[in-house]
């Protein structure tokens, strides 16, 4: 009987679901479904809204609370003065409260009874803090949490929580798989697309407080007068939402747009040029965040062109923006084709510069030593530059994780890195503590995510890409949240709070990162993708313009075995870690399987922890990756009828592509590595349906994002 009722109920639910295109992200604000008791109690607790203040930020608070509550509670909630059961939002100053929220961005949400009347109060030291509190309050309702007897204090653990857009001025997004850039430079500054506002809302809702608008492979034109007007227009839109704009600066800009003969950072005219440029920018954008710089990396100009160091370059810019409160984010993503191991380059170049950067410089380090691979050991720079605030760079756009078509929830990857122990100051010197500044008492701290946003209707192309954007913001705010908590929140807001739906989608999401590792680069393989576009597997590739772009440089497969010896008998990259970390990886018999081929060249017969030979383990892992994707597909199929047909079908089709491509990766890699191992595929392995030659002849000249 109960079952039939439930079935009937869910059938009704299907009819209630209507077209969804993903545009509203996790801010859908649909009526609380399927839980009338909860709806009634919410309606009782909030019968009016009162906003203290009329600034653009307080207007944003008002609009969001009205939009959110009217939608979620499916009733008109008036904005009016004191009555019982009122939601009040305002700064502590405006409310004259004794309760103390923490910090400039933290907030406090409390339920209070004053003179017998019930209030829910959202307050903070600043208006931006109130906005964050408002979004948090809406999230409570969106995820069906109680809103009575609240006493919630929250403040961000990391100061700079940024998106890095790799967007070019012609709107092509480098490594972008979700359409073209959302910044329409041609129609700016006069035309303000609604999307800019929705972008600001989405970011503010997860605490992101800065956006680098243009590609790190920068074009100096962005620093010219007309473009700065356009940047200023965007800054005006984002400002009420607590978001500052930053720009990627091209180091040679003084030559390209300033017509100087040099960009030498120690040259006085060059320094003055940057100082004048900074002044010009701050006149237009008083709260401009600062510059992000990729220098002397992959052909970009930089201080080394003039025999100067990264610190010389960063400090020159830091000096220019310092009078205005600006900061410089200098990237540590550098590598040299001459070096015997790309892994070691950033550490070698940057550790000697520790202590040499000005106070307003952060060094931004990619999570791993190579390049956003499905799994990397952490970059040895973390914990190795105590005097310099290090900023984390994660990649939301899935350049190496299946690009626009694979469902990969990245929070487990982010957490794995943040939770890793550097042992820099003894045990429990986690990367999270390096990044949030607590390990070395830095006041500047930051996390950046390379954006996965484009102008596709649902922003990220793959609907589940939204979860990675969401996770970045939430973890930058509070890195102690678990991947599972974040997934639960996101699913509740994006799809449904029905426990069965949440559980299934969560299982899919939480399995997806390990799946991509397994079907692409198990056991510590890395960088074996196609050259240039980085789409699909090409482990045989050996003709790139530089050896360190070639897969063969990384896997080093030969008749004896496979893997990169980075121990003392090899390049000794391991030396860059603290002894306690080194110890984890140094011995091929005790090194965990996940990192084995990152650090060891081991024989095909090598005995793995499972008891299998390395070759059999490799086959096993590739197969496991494919099997996990099948399981993800199967789980998704069971959600039919519980999710609106539009989004259901979209994800269903993408999962089919992911499955096909997982098989492609498995077949290609195993057929190729078999030419070295000479060993047969084990019995449980599905035989490839094509030859290696067939796969080698495939070309993808128009693969996106290159
Ligand atoms: C690599 C990308 C390249 C970026 C570079 C970077 O392939 O497009 O420019 O990283 O981070 O992964 O600078």
XYZ file of C-alpha atoms and ligand atoms in Angstrom:
719
model
C 0.000 0.000 0.000
C 2.726 2.421 1.068
C 4.742 1.458 -1.974
C 1.825 2.129 -4.331
C 1.261 5.485 -2.728
C 4.901 6.349 -3.117
C 4.795 5.294 -6.748
C 1.722 7.430 -7.362
C 3.390 10.334 -5.659
C 6.493 10.065 -7.764
C 4.387 9.798 -10.926
C 2.673 13.066 -9.995
C 6.091 14.515 -9.418
C 7.124 13.659 -12.955
C 4.240 15.719 -14.270
C 5.246 18.648 -12.165
C 8.717 18.650 -13.630
C 9.036 20.969 -16.538
C 11.652 22.051 -18.992
C 14.972 22.831 -17.376
C 17.973 23.960 -19.337
C 20.501 24.359 -16.542
C 20.793 28.137 -16.903
C 19.758 28.784 -13.308
C 22.552 26.600 -11.976
C 22.105 25.845 -8.270
C 19.914 28.917 -7.832
C 16.704 27.445 -9.243
C 14.493 28.415 -6.308
C 11.725 25.997 -7.236
C 8.841 25.456 -4.820
C 9.670 23.043 -1.988
C 8.298 19.866 -3.489
C 7.065 16.756 -1.930
C 7.284 18.007 1.635
C 4.281 20.020 2.676
C 5.135 19.933 6.345
C 8.440 21.604 5.659
C 6.873 24.145 3.323
C 4.302 25.053 5.945
C 6.928 25.456 8.624
C 9.091 27.650 6.374
C 6.088 29.795 5.532
C 5.352 30.193 9.219
C 8.902 31.165 10.097
C 9.267 33.785 7.373
C 6.272 35.959 6.684
C 8.044 39.214 5.837
C 11.434 40.465 4.758
C 13.091 43.601 5.992
C 16.283 44.879 4.377
C 18.313 47.540 6.153
C 20.047 49.775 3.652
C 19.729 50.813 0.017
C 23.199 50.386 -1.448
C 23.686 48.302 -4.610
C 24.828 45.381 -2.446
C 21.800 45.617 -0.161
C 19.628 45.846 -3.282
C 21.237 42.608 -4.435
C 20.418 41.071 -1.044
C 16.823 42.204 -1.301
C 16.375 40.952 -4.859
C 17.927 37.594 -4.065
C 15.908 36.995 -0.913
C 12.694 37.972 -2.680
C 13.432 35.863 -5.714
C 14.555 32.939 -3.609
C 11.882 32.947 -0.945
C 8.983 33.748 -3.255
C 10.071 30.880 -5.462
C 10.914 28.327 -2.801
C 7.918 29.065 -0.602
C 5.694 29.691 -3.610
C 4.000 32.653 -2.043
C 4.494 36.393 -2.067
C 6.487 37.451 0.958
C 6.080 41.173 1.505
C 8.970 43.487 2.220
C 7.691 45.431 5.181
C 8.534 46.693 8.612
C 8.384 44.917 11.919
C 5.968 42.140 12.336
C 6.649 38.839 13.959
C 8.356 36.109 11.937
C 10.358 38.589 9.943
C 13.616 37.954 8.178
C 15.919 40.919 8.718
C 19.121 41.451 6.752
C 21.614 44.215 7.380
C 25.090 45.005 8.591
C 25.778 44.880 12.288
C 26.065 48.624 12.286
C 22.714 49.077 10.578
C 21.030 46.691 12.984
C 22.784 47.903 16.090
C 23.432 44.353 17.224
C 25.612 43.038 19.980
C 26.261 39.692 18.346
C 29.563 39.668 16.535
C 30.118 38.168 13.128
C 33.769 37.480 12.246
C 35.946 39.200 9.701
C 35.135 41.389 6.738
C 33.333 38.648 4.830
C 31.919 36.405 7.536
C 28.255 36.381 8.480
C 25.961 35.456 11.311
C 22.466 34.041 11.018
C 20.470 33.953 14.252
C 16.925 33.371 15.343
C 15.905 35.870 18.003
C 12.877 36.682 20.068
C 12.651 40.391 20.766
C 9.688 41.742 22.747
C 7.859 38.500 22.120
C 8.336 38.700 18.372
C 10.298 36.182 16.336
C 13.041 37.260 13.987
C 15.588 35.602 11.795
C 18.550 37.912 11.422
C 21.227 37.812 8.768
C 24.058 40.112 9.654
C 27.737 40.778 9.029
C 30.390 43.437 9.443
C 30.087 44.371 5.786
C 27.332 44.367 3.214
C 29.147 41.687 1.238
C 29.066 39.541 4.361
C 25.296 40.070 4.556
C 25.003 38.961 0.936
C 26.949 35.776 1.696
C 24.669 35.196 4.670
C 21.582 35.670 2.501
C 22.833 33.077 0.045
C 23.628 30.721 2.891
C 20.137 31.146 4.285
C 18.618 30.382 0.896
C 20.842 27.320 0.640
C 19.437 26.059 3.947
C 15.946 26.188 2.497
C 16.995 24.840 -0.880
C 18.503 21.835 0.843
C 15.544 21.398 3.198
C 17.385 22.263 6.419
C 15.609 23.586 9.496
C 15.525 27.383 9.793
C 14.316 27.708 13.350
C 16.621 28.296 16.297
C 19.514 29.189 14.071
C 22.889 30.283 15.283
C 25.257 30.037 12.353
C 28.554 31.852 12.102
C 30.738 31.410 9.095
C 33.696 33.153 7.562
C 36.001 32.203 4.703
C 39.254 30.420 5.456
C 40.916 31.761 2.347
C 41.049 35.401 1.376
C 41.210 35.376 -2.429
C 38.710 32.994 -3.974
C 39.107 33.451 -7.670
C 38.095 32.204 -11.044
C 40.749 32.437 -13.735
C 39.172 32.794 -17.144
C 41.394 31.682 -19.986
C 39.278 33.821 -22.319
C 40.790 35.561 -25.308
C 39.636 38.925 -26.561
C 38.166 37.313 -29.695
C 36.011 35.251 -27.278
C 37.825 32.002 -27.960
C 38.349 30.238 -24.658
C 41.633 28.390 -24.356
C 40.783 24.897 -23.085
C 37.154 25.934 -23.055
C 34.480 23.358 -23.834
C 31.327 25.356 -23.118
C 31.008 27.692 -26.052
C 32.711 31.039 -26.415
C 33.580 33.552 -23.734
C 30.735 35.104 -21.779
C 32.559 38.446 -22.044
C 31.338 40.166 -25.147
C 34.189 42.625 -25.511
C 32.782 44.035 -28.726
C 29.517 45.259 -27.213
C 31.027 46.309 -23.886
C 30.978 48.775 -22.201
C 27.548 49.899 -23.429
C 25.704 46.611 -23.576
C 25.269 44.795 -20.297
C 24.247 41.212 -20.849
C 21.990 39.813 -18.093
C 24.385 36.933 -17.947
C 27.005 39.138 -16.314
C 24.636 39.688 -13.408
C 23.725 36.035 -13.160
C 27.418 35.192 -13.240
C 27.937 37.554 -10.308
C 25.033 36.048 -8.384
C 26.274 32.510 -8.911
C 29.766 33.388 -7.751
C 28.607 35.362 -4.752
C 26.378 32.465 -3.736
C 29.481 30.301 -3.234
C 31.760 33.039 -1.961
C 33.915 33.610 -5.040
C 35.241 37.143 -4.700
C 37.432 37.705 -7.729
C 37.607 37.020 -11.440
C 40.621 37.235 -13.699
C 38.842 38.118 -16.897
C 41.375 37.200 -19.580
C 43.697 34.380 -20.560
C 47.062 33.925 -18.863
C 48.487 33.716 -22.358
C 47.690 37.370 -22.363
C 47.100 39.929 -25.033
C 48.387 43.390 -24.091
C 45.394 45.022 -25.790
C 43.332 44.443 -22.642
C 45.484 47.120 -20.994
C 44.692 49.801 -23.569
C 42.273 52.645 -22.788
C 39.229 51.385 -24.705
C 39.488 47.908 -23.229
C 39.952 49.228 -19.727
C 36.608 51.007 -20.181
C 35.070 47.638 -20.947
C 36.764 46.061 -17.951
C 35.460 48.909 -15.794
C 31.914 48.230 -16.996
C 32.233 44.618 -15.879
C 33.779 45.700 -12.582
C 30.727 47.895 -11.979
C 28.420 44.938 -12.485
C 30.419 42.589 -10.287
C 31.187 45.044 -7.467
C 27.825 44.873 -5.642
C 28.325 41.124 -5.474
C 31.673 41.427 -3.722
C 33.638 40.400 -6.805
C 36.776 42.244 -7.839
C 38.169 42.102 -11.328
C 41.759 41.167 -12.041
C 43.583 41.059 -15.351
C 46.248 38.807 -16.786
C 49.099 41.117 -17.703
C 51.406 40.458 -20.604
C 54.914 41.123 -19.414
C 55.970 42.740 -22.676
C 53.005 45.162 -22.701
C 55.281 48.203 -22.270
C 56.780 47.338 -25.654
C 53.617 46.252 -27.408
C 51.274 49.006 -26.371
C 53.699 51.448 -24.732
C 56.194 51.418 -27.613
C 59.174 51.125 -25.295
C 62.279 49.307 -26.472
C 62.394 46.946 -23.526
C 60.267 45.365 -20.820
C 63.232 44.889 -18.483
C 61.790 45.057 -14.965
C 64.804 46.937 -13.645
C 64.579 49.646 -16.291
C 63.237 52.909 -14.875
C 61.133 53.810 -17.887
C 59.514 50.382 -17.815
C 58.761 50.718 -14.110
C 57.241 54.129 -14.671
C 55.157 52.780 -17.510
C 53.619 50.151 -15.234
C 53.101 52.694 -12.466
C 51.253 54.993 -14.841
C 49.238 52.076 -16.159
C 48.274 51.055 -12.638
C 47.197 54.606 -11.895
C 45.091 54.717 -15.053
C 43.408 51.430 -14.116
C 42.682 52.458 -10.534
C 41.176 55.720 -11.684
C 38.639 53.694 -13.621
C 38.344 50.800 -11.193
C 39.184 51.898 -7.650
C 38.905 48.360 -6.280
C 40.796 46.641 -9.110
C 42.211 43.376 -7.707
C 45.555 43.277 -9.467
C 47.462 41.316 -12.084
C 47.910 37.616 -12.738
C 51.099 36.858 -14.670
C 52.345 33.910 -16.660
C 55.949 34.717 -17.441
C 58.743 32.761 -19.065
C 56.511 29.803 -19.521
C 55.495 28.161 -22.780
C 56.902 31.021 -24.812
C 55.419 33.883 -22.790
C 57.734 36.850 -22.248
C 59.074 37.502 -18.769
C 61.890 38.910 -16.677
C 64.252 36.107 -17.653
C 64.357 37.568 -21.176
C 66.451 40.298 -19.541
C 68.456 38.086 -17.230
C 66.210 38.996 -14.292
C 64.360 36.706 -11.899
C 60.682 36.030 -11.377
C 60.963 38.074 -8.172
C 62.313 41.062 -10.104
C 59.377 40.843 -12.477
C 56.732 40.329 -9.806
C 58.134 43.067 -7.565
C 58.135 45.644 -10.326
C 54.404 45.070 -10.852
C 53.771 44.784 -7.122
C 55.354 48.188 -6.635
C 53.060 49.651 -9.289
C 49.817 48.401 -7.734
C 50.805 48.651 -4.054
C 49.766 52.307 -3.571
C 46.236 51.290 -4.588
C 46.021 48.129 -2.496
C 46.481 45.838 -5.509
C 48.162 42.465 -5.525
C 50.230 40.441 -7.966
C 49.614 36.769 -8.534
C 52.706 35.338 -10.157
C 52.385 31.849 -11.608
C 54.922 29.127 -10.854
C 53.934 27.089 -13.900
C 57.339 27.054 -15.578
C 59.296 24.312 -17.273
C 62.282 24.069 -19.491
C 62.665 21.710 -22.451
C 66.374 21.314 -21.650
C 65.738 20.013 -18.122
C 65.867 16.265 -17.573
C 62.620 16.300 -15.633
C 59.841 18.858 -16.022
C 58.635 17.816 -12.575
C 61.539 19.608 -10.905
C 61.574 22.916 -12.720
C 59.134 25.066 -10.754
C 60.724 24.078 -7.447
C 64.224 24.728 -8.758
C 63.335 28.155 -10.071
C 61.136 29.354 -7.249
C 62.502 28.066 -3.940
C 65.662 30.222 -4.185
C 63.363 33.245 -4.491
C 61.543 32.613 -1.222
C 61.645 35.776 0.859
C 62.445 37.925 -2.146
C 58.897 38.841 -3.142
C 57.180 42.015 -2.023
C 54.388 41.757 0.538
C 51.612 42.077 -2.037
C 52.743 39.129 -4.167
C 51.320 35.626 -4.112
C 52.868 32.792 -6.081
C 50.188 30.669 -7.726
C 51.084 26.991 -7.947
C 49.215 24.314 -9.883
C 48.161 21.467 -7.631
C 50.638 19.025 -9.147
C 54.157 19.314 -10.523
C 53.205 18.670 -14.166
C 49.849 19.844 -15.401
C 46.362 19.162 -14.045
C 46.499 15.439 -14.739
C 43.724 13.151 -13.442
C 45.989 12.367 -10.504
C 49.267 13.997 -9.561
C 51.293 13.891 -6.397
C 51.183 17.375 -4.859
C 53.581 20.015 -6.097
C 56.699 19.961 -3.922
C 56.572 23.761 -3.823
C 53.824 23.545 -1.201
C 55.605 23.779 2.109
C 58.901 24.718 0.476
C 58.443 28.511 0.384
C 57.587 29.477 3.952
C 58.093 33.185 3.419
C 55.835 33.472 0.398
C 52.054 33.136 0.348
C 51.314 30.339 -2.108
C 48.024 30.337 -3.930
C 46.461 27.106 -5.184
C 45.557 26.744 -8.856
C 43.046 24.033 -9.707
C 41.607 23.468 -13.155
C 37.841 23.367 -13.352
C 37.784 23.123 -17.112
C 38.430 19.467 -17.846
C 41.312 19.775 -20.270
C 42.785 16.469 -19.116
C 39.639 15.000 -17.595
C 37.498 14.216 -20.595
C 36.990 17.833 -21.643
C 33.368 18.745 -22.359
C 31.831 15.306 -22.435
C 32.912 13.408 -19.318
C 31.156 13.530 -15.986
C 33.981 14.012 -13.503
C 33.269 15.512 -10.098
C 36.528 17.146 -9.128
C 35.990 17.811 -5.420
C 37.716 14.525 -4.460
C 40.737 15.635 -6.486
C 40.785 19.042 -4.781
C 40.393 17.457 -1.364
C 43.108 14.886 -1.989
C 45.534 17.728 -2.637
C 44.353 20.006 0.182
C 44.467 17.170 2.700
C 47.935 15.980 1.643
C 50.595 16.408 4.296
C 53.731 18.257 3.259
C 55.417 17.572 6.643
C 57.033 20.981 6.174
C 56.683 21.768 9.886
C 56.289 18.196 11.063
C 53.190 16.037 10.728
C 49.885 17.714 9.949
C 51.402 20.456 7.809
C 48.693 19.971 5.260
C 48.485 21.828 1.988
C 45.220 23.335 3.198
C 47.211 25.003 5.979
C 49.849 26.221 3.549
C 47.156 27.672 1.353
C 44.971 29.273 4.009
C 48.045 30.960 5.437
C 47.804 29.342 8.863
C 50.996 27.257 8.628
C 53.265 30.246 8.168
C 51.061 33.071 9.410
C 50.428 34.770 6.115
C 47.590 37.227 5.879
C 47.325 36.868 2.105
C 45.914 33.563 0.931
C 44.142 32.306 -2.147
C 42.624 29.543 -4.239
C 41.947 29.876 -7.949
C 40.026 27.669 -10.332
C 40.619 27.836 -14.073
C 37.083 28.517 -15.195
C 34.921 26.034 -17.077
C 32.366 28.669 -18.018
C 31.293 29.656 -21.500
C 28.228 31.064 -23.213
C 26.443 27.727 -23.524
C 22.975 27.962 -22.080
C 23.910 25.867 -19.048
C 27.243 27.709 -18.618
C 29.540 24.695 -18.400
C 28.495 22.537 -21.363
C 28.283 19.391 -19.280
C 25.700 19.977 -16.593
C 27.939 18.311 -14.031
C 30.680 20.816 -14.786
C 28.548 23.151 -12.679
C 29.346 20.983 -9.669
C 33.057 21.680 -10.114
C 32.517 25.425 -10.214
C 30.321 25.052 -7.130
C 32.869 22.869 -5.313
C 35.709 25.310 -5.953
C 33.795 28.128 -4.306
C 32.642 26.066 -1.369
C 36.101 24.624 -0.691
C 37.783 27.993 -1.012
C 35.351 29.223 1.617
C 35.789 26.184 3.835
C 38.282 23.497 2.902
C 37.113 21.288 5.745
C 33.873 20.486 3.907
C 33.901 16.981 2.458
C 33.364 16.140 -1.196
C 30.253 14.314 -0.144
C 28.784 17.264 1.763
C 29.380 19.528 -1.203
C 27.836 17.025 -3.593
C 24.785 16.671 -1.346
C 24.287 20.430 -1.288
C 24.758 20.769 -5.008
C 22.411 17.917 -5.897
C 19.729 19.220 -3.541
C 19.811 22.610 -5.190
C 20.357 21.419 -8.759
C 18.102 18.388 -8.975
C 16.131 17.318 -5.952
C 16.307 16.623 -2.241
C 14.546 13.292 -2.638
C 16.886 10.988 -0.682
C 16.813 8.332 -3.391
C 17.824 10.864 -6.059
C 20.499 12.408 -3.874
C 22.000 9.026 -3.033
C 22.154 7.838 -6.644
C 23.592 11.033 -8.071
C 26.073 11.236 -5.241
C 27.261 7.710 -5.956
C 27.776 8.649 -9.585
C 29.662 11.799 -8.692
C 31.855 10.294 -6.013
C 32.897 7.391 -8.232
C 33.673 9.557 -11.229
C 37.112 10.920 -10.357
C 38.634 7.511 -9.672
C 36.960 6.257 -12.848
C 38.695 8.845 -15.010
C 42.046 8.080 -13.383
C 41.530 4.406 -14.112
C 40.409 4.593 -17.714
C 42.946 7.294 -18.638
C 46.065 7.116 -16.484
C 46.001 4.400 -13.819
C 48.842 3.525 -11.435
C 50.589 6.860 -11.843
C 50.725 7.165 -15.608
C 50.475 10.766 -16.726
C 50.517 13.065 -19.712
C 49.772 10.451 -22.376
C 47.056 12.383 -24.194
C 46.942 13.623 -27.772
C 49.263 16.471 -28.567
C 47.973 20.045 -28.890
C 44.268 19.560 -28.340
C 44.930 17.046 -25.545
C 41.885 15.071 -26.626
C 42.006 11.311 -26.239
C 44.951 8.959 -25.775
C 48.149 9.035 -27.859
C 50.799 7.285 -25.762
C 52.971 6.738 -28.846
C 53.305 10.462 -29.550
C 56.935 11.525 -29.989
C 56.888 14.392 -32.465
C 55.839 17.427 -30.454
C 57.877 20.616 -30.856
C 59.390 19.965 -27.423
C 60.233 16.616 -25.822
C 58.413 17.506 -22.615
C 55.145 17.694 -24.516
C 55.508 14.105 -25.698
C 53.805 11.215 -23.909
C 56.875 8.999 -24.370
C 58.830 11.435 -22.173
C 56.473 10.569 -19.324
C 55.645 6.869 -19.518
C 59.064 5.663 -20.671
C 57.689 2.243 -21.619
C 60.271 -0.239 -22.910
C 60.769 -3.964 -23.007
C 61.804 -3.961 -19.348
C 58.900 -2.036 -17.938
C 57.177 1.292 -17.604
C 57.218 4.492 -15.526
C 59.410 7.490 -14.737
C 62.215 6.861 -12.283
C 62.221 9.941 -10.104
C 64.100 8.283 -7.249
C 67.813 8.662 -6.520
C 68.592 6.241 -9.366
C 66.661 8.489 -11.740
C 66.058 12.231 -11.781
C 65.724 12.328 -8.000
C 62.733 14.658 -8.111
C 61.697 12.946 -4.892
C 64.447 14.898 -3.173
C 62.247 17.969 -3.424
C 59.852 16.580 -0.815
C 60.327 16.394 2.935
C 61.913 13.078 4.078
C 58.583 11.803 5.446
C 56.943 12.274 2.041
C 59.932 10.887 0.198
C 59.691 7.807 2.304
C 56.135 7.205 1.151
C 57.185 7.008 -2.461
C 60.865 6.000 -2.504
C 60.521 2.225 -2.587
C 58.638 0.642 -5.470
C 57.511 -2.149 -3.163
C 55.875 0.150 -0.641
C 54.910 3.133 -2.834
C 51.138 3.227 -3.164
C 49.812 1.974 -6.495
C 48.321 5.379 -7.231
C 51.736 6.975 -7.595
C 53.881 4.025 -8.618
C 54.607 5.070 -12.202
C 55.042 8.692 -11.202
C 58.164 7.684 -9.329
C 59.361 4.306 -10.568
C 60.240 2.492 -13.729
C 59.067 -0.997 -12.841
C 59.133 -4.274 -14.677
C 56.046 -5.642 -16.344
C 56.301 -8.569 -13.927
C 56.512 -6.335 -10.846
C 54.392 -7.746 -8.072
C 51.650 -5.294 -7.084
C 49.898 -5.044 -3.722
C 46.994 -6.995 -5.174
C 49.311 -9.899 -5.975
C 48.890 -9.314 -9.728
C 51.772 -8.469 -12.038
C 52.075 -4.852 -13.088
C 50.839 -5.730 -16.563
C 47.782 -7.516 -15.265
C 47.108 -4.734 -12.798
C 47.260 -2.188 -15.590
C 44.722 -4.193 -17.598
C 42.619 -4.592 -14.475
C 42.604 -0.868 -13.729
C 41.729 0.172 -17.277
C 38.885 -2.320 -17.241
C 37.755 -1.095 -13.839
C 37.590 2.454 -15.189
C 35.350 1.355 -18.056
C 33.205 -0.726 -15.709
C 32.714 2.222 -13.379
C 31.430 4.316 -16.255
C 28.984 1.510 -17.141
C 27.824 1.534 -13.538
C 27.420 5.324 -13.637
C 25.296 4.972 -16.766
C 23.197 2.301 -15.156
C 22.592 4.429 -12.062
C 21.631 7.389 -14.218
C 19.109 5.265 -16.148
C 17.375 4.485 -12.883
C 16.788 8.187 -12.349
C 14.547 8.405 -15.376
C 11.296 10.052 -14.329
C 12.857 11.592 -11.254
C 14.677 14.273 -13.205
C 13.231 16.547 -15.862
C 13.525 14.895 -19.274
C 15.718 17.640 -20.766
C 18.553 17.376 -18.304
C 18.121 13.631 -17.961
C 18.549 13.084 -21.670
C 21.461 15.463 -21.997
C 23.451 13.699 -19.293
C 22.402 10.317 -20.643
C 23.878 11.129 -24.071
C 27.074 12.486 -22.555
C 27.506 9.404 -20.392
C 27.276 7.312 -23.547
C 30.105 9.350 -25.079
C 32.098 8.989 -21.887
C 31.638 5.231 -21.987
C 32.722 5.047 -25.606
C 35.775 7.183 -24.872
C 36.686 5.230 -21.745
C 36.804 2.116 -23.930
C 38.879 4.030 -26.464
C 41.413 5.019 -23.778
C 41.592 1.475 -22.437
C 42.033 -0.128 -25.831
C 44.572 2.335 -27.124
C 46.732 2.346 -24.018
C 46.723 -1.391 -23.496
C 47.328 -2.218 -27.170
C 50.211 0.226 -27.236
C 51.788 -0.834 -23.934
C 51.365 -4.456 -24.975
C 53.860 -3.828 -27.772
C 56.433 -3.470 -24.953
C 55.165 -5.931 -22.377
C 54.493 -8.649 -24.937
C 52.063 -10.135 -22.451
C 48.520 -11.332 -23.156
C 45.360 -9.595 -21.977
C 43.931 -11.350 -18.944
C 40.707 -13.288 -19.291
C 38.312 -10.724 -17.787
C 39.518 -8.035 -20.140
C 37.302 -7.166 -23.101
C 39.281 -7.627 -26.292
C 39.835 -4.407 -28.288
C 37.654 -4.165 -31.363
C 40.323 -2.387 -33.426
C 44.032 -2.671 -34.007
C 46.578 -0.244 -32.662
C 47.248 0.955 -36.225
C 43.582 1.813 -36.615
C 43.685 3.998 -33.523
C 46.959 5.608 -34.530
C 45.419 6.782 -37.768
C 42.652 8.735 -36.044
C 43.042 12.498 -36.166
C 40.992 15.208 -34.524
C 41.951 18.451 -36.191
C 38.937 20.331 -34.849
C 38.926 19.075 -31.280
C 37.871 22.087 -29.215
C 39.744 24.314 -26.845
C 43.200 24.204 -28.398
C 48.362 23.894 -20.026
C 47.400 24.229 -21.127
C 47.712 25.543 -21.783
C 47.849 26.627 -20.723
C 48.876 26.203 -19.705
C 48.980 27.171 -18.548
O 47.441 23.201 -22.087
O 46.692 25.835 -22.697
O 48.205 27.835 -21.298
O 48.526 24.965 -19.148
O 48.480 26.826 -17.490
O 47.805 22.859 -19.286
O 49.556 28.233 -18.678
